[in-house]
Tab-separated table of C-alpha atoms and ligand atoms in Angstrom:
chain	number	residue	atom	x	y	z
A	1056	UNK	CA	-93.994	73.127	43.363
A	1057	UNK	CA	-92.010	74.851	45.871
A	1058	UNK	CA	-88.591	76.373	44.973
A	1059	UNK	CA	-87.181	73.546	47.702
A	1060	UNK	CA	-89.262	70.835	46.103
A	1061	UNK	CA	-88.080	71.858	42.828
A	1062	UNK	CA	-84.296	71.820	44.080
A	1063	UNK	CA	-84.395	68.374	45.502
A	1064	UNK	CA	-85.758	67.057	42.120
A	1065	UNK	CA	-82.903	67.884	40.612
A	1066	UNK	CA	-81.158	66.765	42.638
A	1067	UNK	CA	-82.434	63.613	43.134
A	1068	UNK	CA	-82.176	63.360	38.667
A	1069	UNK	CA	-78.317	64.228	39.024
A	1070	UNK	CA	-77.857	61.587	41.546
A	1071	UNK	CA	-79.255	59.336	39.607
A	1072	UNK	CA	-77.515	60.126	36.489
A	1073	UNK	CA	-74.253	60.012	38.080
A	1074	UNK	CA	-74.765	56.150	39.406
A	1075	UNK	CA	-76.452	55.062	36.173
A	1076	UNK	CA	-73.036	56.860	34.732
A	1077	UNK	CA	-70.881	55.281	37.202
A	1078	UNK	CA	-72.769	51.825	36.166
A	1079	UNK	CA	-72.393	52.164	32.933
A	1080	UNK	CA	-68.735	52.973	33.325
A	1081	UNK	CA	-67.515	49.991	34.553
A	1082	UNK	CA	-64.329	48.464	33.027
A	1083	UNK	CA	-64.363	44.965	31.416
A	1084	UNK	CA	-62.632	43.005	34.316
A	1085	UNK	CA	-58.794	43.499	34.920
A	1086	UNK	CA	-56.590	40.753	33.924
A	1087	UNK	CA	-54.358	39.505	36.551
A	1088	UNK	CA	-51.314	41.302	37.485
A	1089	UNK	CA	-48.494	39.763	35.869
A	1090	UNK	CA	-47.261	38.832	38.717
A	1091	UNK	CA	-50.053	36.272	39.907
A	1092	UNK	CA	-49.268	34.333	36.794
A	1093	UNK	CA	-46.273	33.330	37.519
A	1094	UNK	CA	-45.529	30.014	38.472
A	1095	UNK	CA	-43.839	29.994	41.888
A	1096	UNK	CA	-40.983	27.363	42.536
A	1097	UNK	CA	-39.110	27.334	45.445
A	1098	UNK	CA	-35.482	26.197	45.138
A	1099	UNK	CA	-33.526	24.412	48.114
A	1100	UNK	CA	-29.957	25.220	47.213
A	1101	UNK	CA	-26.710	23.405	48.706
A	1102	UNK	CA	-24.629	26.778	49.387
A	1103	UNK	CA	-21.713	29.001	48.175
A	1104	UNK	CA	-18.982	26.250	48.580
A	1105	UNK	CA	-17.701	26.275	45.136
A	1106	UNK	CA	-17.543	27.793	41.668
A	1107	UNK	CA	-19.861	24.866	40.233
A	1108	UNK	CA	-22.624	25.779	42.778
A	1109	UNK	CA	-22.134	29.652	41.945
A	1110	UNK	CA	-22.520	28.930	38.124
A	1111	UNK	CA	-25.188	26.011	39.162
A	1112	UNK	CA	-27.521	28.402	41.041
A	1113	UNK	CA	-26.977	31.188	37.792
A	1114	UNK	CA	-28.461	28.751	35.833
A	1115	UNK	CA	-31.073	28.293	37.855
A	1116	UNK	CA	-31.985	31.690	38.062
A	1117	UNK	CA	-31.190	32.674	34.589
A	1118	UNK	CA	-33.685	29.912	33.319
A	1119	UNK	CA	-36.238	31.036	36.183
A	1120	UNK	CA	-36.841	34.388	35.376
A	1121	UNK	CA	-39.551	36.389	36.159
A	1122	UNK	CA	-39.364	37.069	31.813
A	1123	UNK	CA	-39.787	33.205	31.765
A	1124	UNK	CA	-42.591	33.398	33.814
A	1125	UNK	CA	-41.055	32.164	36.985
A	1126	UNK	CA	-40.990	33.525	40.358
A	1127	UNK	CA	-38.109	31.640	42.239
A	1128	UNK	CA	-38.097	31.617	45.922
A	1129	UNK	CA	-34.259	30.548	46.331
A	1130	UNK	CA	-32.768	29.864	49.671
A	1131	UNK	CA	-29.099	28.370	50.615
A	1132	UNK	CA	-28.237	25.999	53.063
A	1133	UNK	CA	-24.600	26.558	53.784
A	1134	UNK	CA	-24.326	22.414	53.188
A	1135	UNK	CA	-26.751	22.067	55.647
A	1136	UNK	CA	-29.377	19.644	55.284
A	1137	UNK	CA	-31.270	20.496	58.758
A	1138	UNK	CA	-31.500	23.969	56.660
A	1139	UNK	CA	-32.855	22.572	53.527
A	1140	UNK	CA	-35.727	20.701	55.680
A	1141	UNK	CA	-36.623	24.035	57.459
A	1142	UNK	CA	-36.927	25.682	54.085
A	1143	UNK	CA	-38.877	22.805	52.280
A	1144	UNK	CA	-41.159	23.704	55.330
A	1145	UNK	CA	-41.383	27.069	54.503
A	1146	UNK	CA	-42.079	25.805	50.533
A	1147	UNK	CA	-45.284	23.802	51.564
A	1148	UNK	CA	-46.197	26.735	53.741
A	1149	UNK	CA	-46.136	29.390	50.934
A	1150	UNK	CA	-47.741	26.760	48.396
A	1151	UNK	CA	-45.509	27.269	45.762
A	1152	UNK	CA	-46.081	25.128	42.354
A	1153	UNK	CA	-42.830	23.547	42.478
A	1154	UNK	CA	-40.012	22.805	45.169
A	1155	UNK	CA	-36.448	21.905	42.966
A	1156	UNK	CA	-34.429	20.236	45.631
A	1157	UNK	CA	-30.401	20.330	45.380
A	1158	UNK	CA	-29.966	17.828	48.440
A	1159	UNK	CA	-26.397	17.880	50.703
A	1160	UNK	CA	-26.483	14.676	51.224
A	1161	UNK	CA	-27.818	11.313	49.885
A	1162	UNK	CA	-29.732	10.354	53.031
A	1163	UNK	CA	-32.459	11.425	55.541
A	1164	UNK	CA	-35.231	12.803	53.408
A	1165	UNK	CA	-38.307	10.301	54.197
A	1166	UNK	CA	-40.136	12.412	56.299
A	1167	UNK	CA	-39.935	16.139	55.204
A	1168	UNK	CA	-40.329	14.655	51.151
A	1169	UNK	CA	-43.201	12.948	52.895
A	1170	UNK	CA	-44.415	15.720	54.277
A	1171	UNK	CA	-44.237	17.541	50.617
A	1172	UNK	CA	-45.868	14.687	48.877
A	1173	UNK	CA	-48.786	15.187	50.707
A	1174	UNK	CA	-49.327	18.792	50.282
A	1175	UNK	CA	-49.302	17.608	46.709
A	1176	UNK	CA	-46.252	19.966	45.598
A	1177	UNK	CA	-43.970	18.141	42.818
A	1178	UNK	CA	-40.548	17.457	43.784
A	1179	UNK	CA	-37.631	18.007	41.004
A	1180	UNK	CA	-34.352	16.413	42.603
A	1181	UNK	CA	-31.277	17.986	40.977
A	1182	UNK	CA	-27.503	17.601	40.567
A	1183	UNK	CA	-26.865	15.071	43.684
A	1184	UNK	CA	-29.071	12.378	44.339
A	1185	UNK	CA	-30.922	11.354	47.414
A	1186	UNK	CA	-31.233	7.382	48.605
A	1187	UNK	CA	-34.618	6.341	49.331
A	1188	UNK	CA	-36.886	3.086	49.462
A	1189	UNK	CA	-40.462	5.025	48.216
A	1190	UNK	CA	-39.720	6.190	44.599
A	1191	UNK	CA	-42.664	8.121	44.718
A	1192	UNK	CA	-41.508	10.291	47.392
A	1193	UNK	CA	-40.159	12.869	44.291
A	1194	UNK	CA	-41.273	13.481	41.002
A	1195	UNK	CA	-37.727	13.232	39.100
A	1196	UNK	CA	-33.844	14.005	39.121
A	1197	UNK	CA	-31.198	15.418	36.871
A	1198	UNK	CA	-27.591	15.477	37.519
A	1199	UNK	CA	-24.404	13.583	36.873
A	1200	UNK	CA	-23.307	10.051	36.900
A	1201	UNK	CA	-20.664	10.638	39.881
A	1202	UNK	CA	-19.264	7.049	40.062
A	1203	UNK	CA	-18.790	7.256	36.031
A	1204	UNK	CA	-16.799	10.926	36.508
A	1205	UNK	CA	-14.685	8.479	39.511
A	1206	UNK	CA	-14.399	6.022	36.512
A	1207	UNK	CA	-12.912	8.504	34.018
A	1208	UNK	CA	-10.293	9.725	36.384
A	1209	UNK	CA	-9.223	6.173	37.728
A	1210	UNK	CA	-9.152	4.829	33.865
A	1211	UNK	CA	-7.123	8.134	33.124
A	1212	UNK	CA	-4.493	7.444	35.505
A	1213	UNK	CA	-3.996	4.307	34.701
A	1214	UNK	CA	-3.376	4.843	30.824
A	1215	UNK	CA	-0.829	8.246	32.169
A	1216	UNK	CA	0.707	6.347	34.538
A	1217	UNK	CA	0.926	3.195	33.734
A	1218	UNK	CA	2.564	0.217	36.003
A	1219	UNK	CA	4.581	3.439	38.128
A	1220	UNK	CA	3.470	3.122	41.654
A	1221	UNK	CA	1.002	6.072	42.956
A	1222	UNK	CA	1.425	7.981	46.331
A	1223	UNK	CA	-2.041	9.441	46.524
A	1224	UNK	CA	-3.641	11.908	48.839
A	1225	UNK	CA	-7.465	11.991	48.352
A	1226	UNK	CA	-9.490	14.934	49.316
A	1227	UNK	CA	-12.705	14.243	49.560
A	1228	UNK	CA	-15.928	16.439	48.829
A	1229	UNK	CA	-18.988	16.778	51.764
A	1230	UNK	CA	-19.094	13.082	53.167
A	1231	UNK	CA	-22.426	11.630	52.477
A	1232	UNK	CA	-23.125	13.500	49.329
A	1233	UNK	CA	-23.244	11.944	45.895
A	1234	UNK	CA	-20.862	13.445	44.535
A	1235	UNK	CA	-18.158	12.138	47.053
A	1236	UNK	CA	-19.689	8.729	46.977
A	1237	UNK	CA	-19.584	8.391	43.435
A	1238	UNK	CA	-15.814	9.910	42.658
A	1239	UNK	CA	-14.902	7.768	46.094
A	1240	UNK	CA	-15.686	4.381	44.447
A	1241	UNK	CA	-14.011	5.304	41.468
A	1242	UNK	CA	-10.788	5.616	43.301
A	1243	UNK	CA	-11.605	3.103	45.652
A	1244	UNK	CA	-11.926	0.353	42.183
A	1245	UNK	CA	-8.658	1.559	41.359
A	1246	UNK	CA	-6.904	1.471	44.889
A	1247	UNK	CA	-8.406	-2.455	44.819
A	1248	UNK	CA	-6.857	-3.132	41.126
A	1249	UNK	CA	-3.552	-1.877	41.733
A	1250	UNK	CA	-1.301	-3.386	44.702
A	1251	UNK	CA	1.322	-0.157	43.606
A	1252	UNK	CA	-1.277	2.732	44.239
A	1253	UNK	CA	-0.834	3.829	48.159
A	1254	UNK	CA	-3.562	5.606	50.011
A	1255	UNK	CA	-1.543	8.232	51.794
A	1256	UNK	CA	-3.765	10.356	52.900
A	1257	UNK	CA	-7.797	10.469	52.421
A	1258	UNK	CA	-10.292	13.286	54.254
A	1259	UNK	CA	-13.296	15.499	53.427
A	1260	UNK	CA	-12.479	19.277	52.583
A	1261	UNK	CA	-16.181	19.511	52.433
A	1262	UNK	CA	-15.855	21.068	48.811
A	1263	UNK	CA	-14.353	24.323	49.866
A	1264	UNK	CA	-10.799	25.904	48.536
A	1265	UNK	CA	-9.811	26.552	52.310
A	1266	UNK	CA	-10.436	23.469	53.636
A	1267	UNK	CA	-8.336	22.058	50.255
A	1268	UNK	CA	-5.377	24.656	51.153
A	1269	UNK	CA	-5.514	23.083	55.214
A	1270	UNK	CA	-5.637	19.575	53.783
A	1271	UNK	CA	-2.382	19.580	51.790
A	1272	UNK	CA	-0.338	21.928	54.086
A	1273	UNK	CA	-1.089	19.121	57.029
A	1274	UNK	CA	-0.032	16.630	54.278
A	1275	UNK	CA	3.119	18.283	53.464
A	1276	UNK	CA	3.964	18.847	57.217
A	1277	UNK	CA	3.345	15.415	58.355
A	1278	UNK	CA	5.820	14.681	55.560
A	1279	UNK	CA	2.896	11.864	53.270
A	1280	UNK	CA	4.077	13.434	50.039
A	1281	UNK	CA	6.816	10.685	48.802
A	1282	UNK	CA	10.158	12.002	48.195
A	1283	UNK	CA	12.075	8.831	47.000
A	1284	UNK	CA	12.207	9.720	43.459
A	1285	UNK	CA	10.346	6.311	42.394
A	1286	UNK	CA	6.706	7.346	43.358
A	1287	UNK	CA	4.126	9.521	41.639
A	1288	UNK	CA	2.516	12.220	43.802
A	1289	UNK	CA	-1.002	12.299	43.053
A	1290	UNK	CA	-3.754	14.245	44.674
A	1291	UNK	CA	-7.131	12.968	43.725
A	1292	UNK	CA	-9.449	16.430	44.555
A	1293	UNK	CA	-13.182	15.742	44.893
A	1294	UNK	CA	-13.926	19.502	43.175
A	1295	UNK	CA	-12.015	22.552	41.733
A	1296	UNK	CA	-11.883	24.705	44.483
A	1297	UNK	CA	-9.858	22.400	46.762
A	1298	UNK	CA	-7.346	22.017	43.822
A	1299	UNK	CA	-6.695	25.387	44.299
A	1300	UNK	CA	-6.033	24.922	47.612
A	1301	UNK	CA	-4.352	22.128	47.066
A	1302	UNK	CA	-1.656	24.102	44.605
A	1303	UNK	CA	-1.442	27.106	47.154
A	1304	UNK	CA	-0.013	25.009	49.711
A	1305	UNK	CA	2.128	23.122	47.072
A	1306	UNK	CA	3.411	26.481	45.632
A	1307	UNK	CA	3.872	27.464	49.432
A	1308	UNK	CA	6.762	25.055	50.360
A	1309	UNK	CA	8.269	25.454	47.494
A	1310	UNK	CA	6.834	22.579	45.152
A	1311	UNK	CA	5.745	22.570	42.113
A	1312	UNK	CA	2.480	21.185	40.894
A	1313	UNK	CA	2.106	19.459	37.728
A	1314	UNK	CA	5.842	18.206	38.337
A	1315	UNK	CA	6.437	17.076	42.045
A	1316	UNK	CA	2.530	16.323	42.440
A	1317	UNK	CA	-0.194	15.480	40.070
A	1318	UNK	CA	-3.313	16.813	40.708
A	1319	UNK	CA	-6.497	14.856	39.443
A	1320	UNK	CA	-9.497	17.367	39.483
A	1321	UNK	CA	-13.743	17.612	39.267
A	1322	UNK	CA	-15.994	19.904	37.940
A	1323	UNK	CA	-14.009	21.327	34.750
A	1324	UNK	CA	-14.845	25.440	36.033
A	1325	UNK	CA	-12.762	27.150	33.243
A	1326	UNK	CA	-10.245	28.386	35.937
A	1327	UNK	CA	-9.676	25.071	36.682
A	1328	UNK	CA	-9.589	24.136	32.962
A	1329	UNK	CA	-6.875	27.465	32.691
A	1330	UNK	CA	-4.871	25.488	35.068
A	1331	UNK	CA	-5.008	22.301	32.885
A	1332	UNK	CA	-3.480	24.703	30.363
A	1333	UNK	CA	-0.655	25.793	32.559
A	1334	UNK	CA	0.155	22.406	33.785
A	1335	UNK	CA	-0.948	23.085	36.850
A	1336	UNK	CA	-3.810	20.631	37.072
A	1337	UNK	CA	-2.972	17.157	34.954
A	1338	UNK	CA	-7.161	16.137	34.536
A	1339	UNK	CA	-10.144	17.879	34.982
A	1340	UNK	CA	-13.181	15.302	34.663
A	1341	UNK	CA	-16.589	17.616	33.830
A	1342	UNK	CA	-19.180	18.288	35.902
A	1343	UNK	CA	-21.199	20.123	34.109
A	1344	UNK	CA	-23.683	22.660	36.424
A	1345	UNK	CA	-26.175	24.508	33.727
A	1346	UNK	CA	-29.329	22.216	35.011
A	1347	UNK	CA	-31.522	25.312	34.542
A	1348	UNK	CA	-32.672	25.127	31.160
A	1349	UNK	CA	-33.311	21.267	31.973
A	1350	UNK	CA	-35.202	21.892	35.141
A	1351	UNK	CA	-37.183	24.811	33.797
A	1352	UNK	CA	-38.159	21.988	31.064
A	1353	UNK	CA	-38.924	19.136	33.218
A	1354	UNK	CA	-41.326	21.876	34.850
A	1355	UNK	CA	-43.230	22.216	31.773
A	1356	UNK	CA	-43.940	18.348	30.935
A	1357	UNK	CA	-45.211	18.434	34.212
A	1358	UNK	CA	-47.058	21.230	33.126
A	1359	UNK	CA	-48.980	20.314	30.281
A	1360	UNK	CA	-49.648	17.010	32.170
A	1361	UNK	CA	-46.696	14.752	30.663
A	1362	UNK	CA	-44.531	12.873	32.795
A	1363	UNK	CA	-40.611	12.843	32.543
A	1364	UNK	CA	-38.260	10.192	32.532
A	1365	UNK	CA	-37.248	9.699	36.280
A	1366	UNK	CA	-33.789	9.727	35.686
A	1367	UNK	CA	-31.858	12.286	33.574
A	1368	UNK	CA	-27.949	12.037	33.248
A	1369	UNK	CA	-26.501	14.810	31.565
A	1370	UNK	CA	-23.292	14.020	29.584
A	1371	UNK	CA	-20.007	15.013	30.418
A	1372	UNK	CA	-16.513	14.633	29.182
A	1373	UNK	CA	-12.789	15.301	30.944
A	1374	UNK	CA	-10.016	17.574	30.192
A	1375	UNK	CA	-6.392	17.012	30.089
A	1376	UNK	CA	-3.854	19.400	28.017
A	1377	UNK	CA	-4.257	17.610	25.087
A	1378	UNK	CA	-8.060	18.304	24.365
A	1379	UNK	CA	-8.317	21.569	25.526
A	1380	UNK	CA	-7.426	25.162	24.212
A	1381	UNK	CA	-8.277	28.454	25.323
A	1382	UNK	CA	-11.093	29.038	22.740
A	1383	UNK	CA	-12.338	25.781	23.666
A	1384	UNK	CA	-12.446	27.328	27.497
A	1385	UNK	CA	-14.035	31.003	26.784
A	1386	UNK	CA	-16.894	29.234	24.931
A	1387	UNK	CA	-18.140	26.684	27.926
A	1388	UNK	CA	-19.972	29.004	29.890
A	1389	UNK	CA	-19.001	28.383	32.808
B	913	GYE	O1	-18.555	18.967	42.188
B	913	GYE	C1	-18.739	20.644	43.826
B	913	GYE	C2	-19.924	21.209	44.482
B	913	GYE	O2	-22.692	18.293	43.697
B	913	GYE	C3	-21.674	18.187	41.591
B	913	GYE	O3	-20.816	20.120	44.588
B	913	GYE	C4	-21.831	18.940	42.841
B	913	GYE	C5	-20.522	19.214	43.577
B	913	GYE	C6	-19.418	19.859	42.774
B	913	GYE	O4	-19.707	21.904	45.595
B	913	GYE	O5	-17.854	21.603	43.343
């Protein structure tokens, strides 16, 4: 054998040691990245508008973690339900393994829900509802029982206030939603029942403290607040936030809430529930937002193959000065 010849054998062993090596060598398969495991839900939220939706979407994404085993795709609407349709688009698009839907408004959804149901993606409806013939158009709902919360406020005022007549000025939350429905009819029930309760004054502040603030200072101005001495002031506010709009403007021209005006609240935020403390605000009926722990638990009956009630009403109670206390308020959690 040549030198050369003798060279390339070698060679030619090495190589073939090396990919017998290599061969040998090779891992037990990876698991997945962490990552692909997780089970991807997008979340259609209302908006910003108030501090129930900011401790609402917390929730959410406190009981969606990624250290749940969540990945949460969530995207706000700014109360816009043309938004929420785009992103439910954008849902069916990316695939994800659930869509949680937060809708505006009550109305409207046929075809995009449609649209989801085929793609096969379950559809969890929570806090408002949505009105629609085909049941099976979502998968199920959790919220609030809005026209009970309108209940407790109406039933309230008429125990506080007895036979007095009522002035009252009725901001309402984003028209169409069922929220404002609900805590509408409630005050509508008592408006019917009571020939000495006045509607003053009744329009959407779509929720937010500004729009509250605008509402009464137009009020005050246009002089609906009765000053005879023989009528209760009462605002009826749809949410928290436009209370506190509502007692800005009072506090503005020089009135005082709590005493001139009586404001009847929603949601029970604890710096609403502060104001219940300091007078401020006479009722606060709860709304209570944490629907993340019950969501992320609806997700796993559907999981393991189960199916959930269709209907889940979380309960809720109401506030006034004499149930509450400040160590009652820090411990609410929201
Ligand atoms: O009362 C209000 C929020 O739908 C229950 O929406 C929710 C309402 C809540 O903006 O503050």
């Amino acid at each position: 054998m040549t030198r050369k010849a003798k060279k390339a054998g070698r060679f030619a062993l090495l190589l073939s040691l090396l990919l017998c090596l290599s061969a040998c060598s090779t891992a037990p398969q990876e698991p997945p990245a962490p990552e692909e495991k997780l089970i991807s839900v997008g979340f259609s939220q209302v908006g910003t508008e108030s501090d129930w939706r900011v401790a609402n979407t917390a929730s959410m994404e406190s009981a969606l973690s990624a250290e749940n085993g969540y990945r949460l795709d969530l995207r706000y609407a700014q109360q816009k339900q043309e938004q929420q349709i785009v992103d439910l688009y954008k849902f069916i698009n990316q695939g994800v393994d659930y869509i949680v839907l937060a809708p505006t408004t009550e109305r409207g959804w046929e075809t995009i829900l449609s649209r989801v149901r085929d793609s096969g993606i379950p559809v969890i409806i929570v806090d408002r509802m949505i009105e629609i013939e085909d049941e099976s158009l979502f998968t199920c709902w959790v919220g609030s029982d809005f026209r009970q919360e309108g209940k407790t406020a109406v039933e309230w005022m008429e125990k506080t206030f007895a036979d007095q007549p009522l002035n009252i000025i009725h901001l309402q939350g984003n028209i169409g939603s069922s929220a404002q429905i609900g805590r509408t009819e409630g005050l509508d029930e008592g408006l019917k029942a009571h020939d000495n309760w006045t509607l003053a004054f009744r329009q959407s502040g779509d929720f937010t403290q500004a729009k509250g603030q605008e509402l009464v200072e137009e009020v005050i101005e246009k002089g609906l607040l009765d000053r005879s001495g023989n009528t209760i002031n009462v605002i009826y506010s749809e949410n928290d936030n436009m209370s506190y709009g509502a007692i800005d403007a009072l506090k503005k021209a020089g009135l005082t809430p709590g005493k001139d005006v009586y404001i009847i609240s929603f949601d029970a935020a604890s710096t609403a529930l502060r104001l219940v403390l300091k007078g401020e605000i006479a009722y606060d009926v709860e709304c209570n937002p944490l629907h993340g722990p019950r969501v992320k638990n609806l997700i796993e009956q559907l999981k393991e193959g189960k199916t959930p009630p269709k209907y889940t009403y979380v309960e809720e109670t109401a506030f006034s000065q004499d149930n509450l206390t400040e160590e009652l308020i820090s411990t609410r959690g929201y």
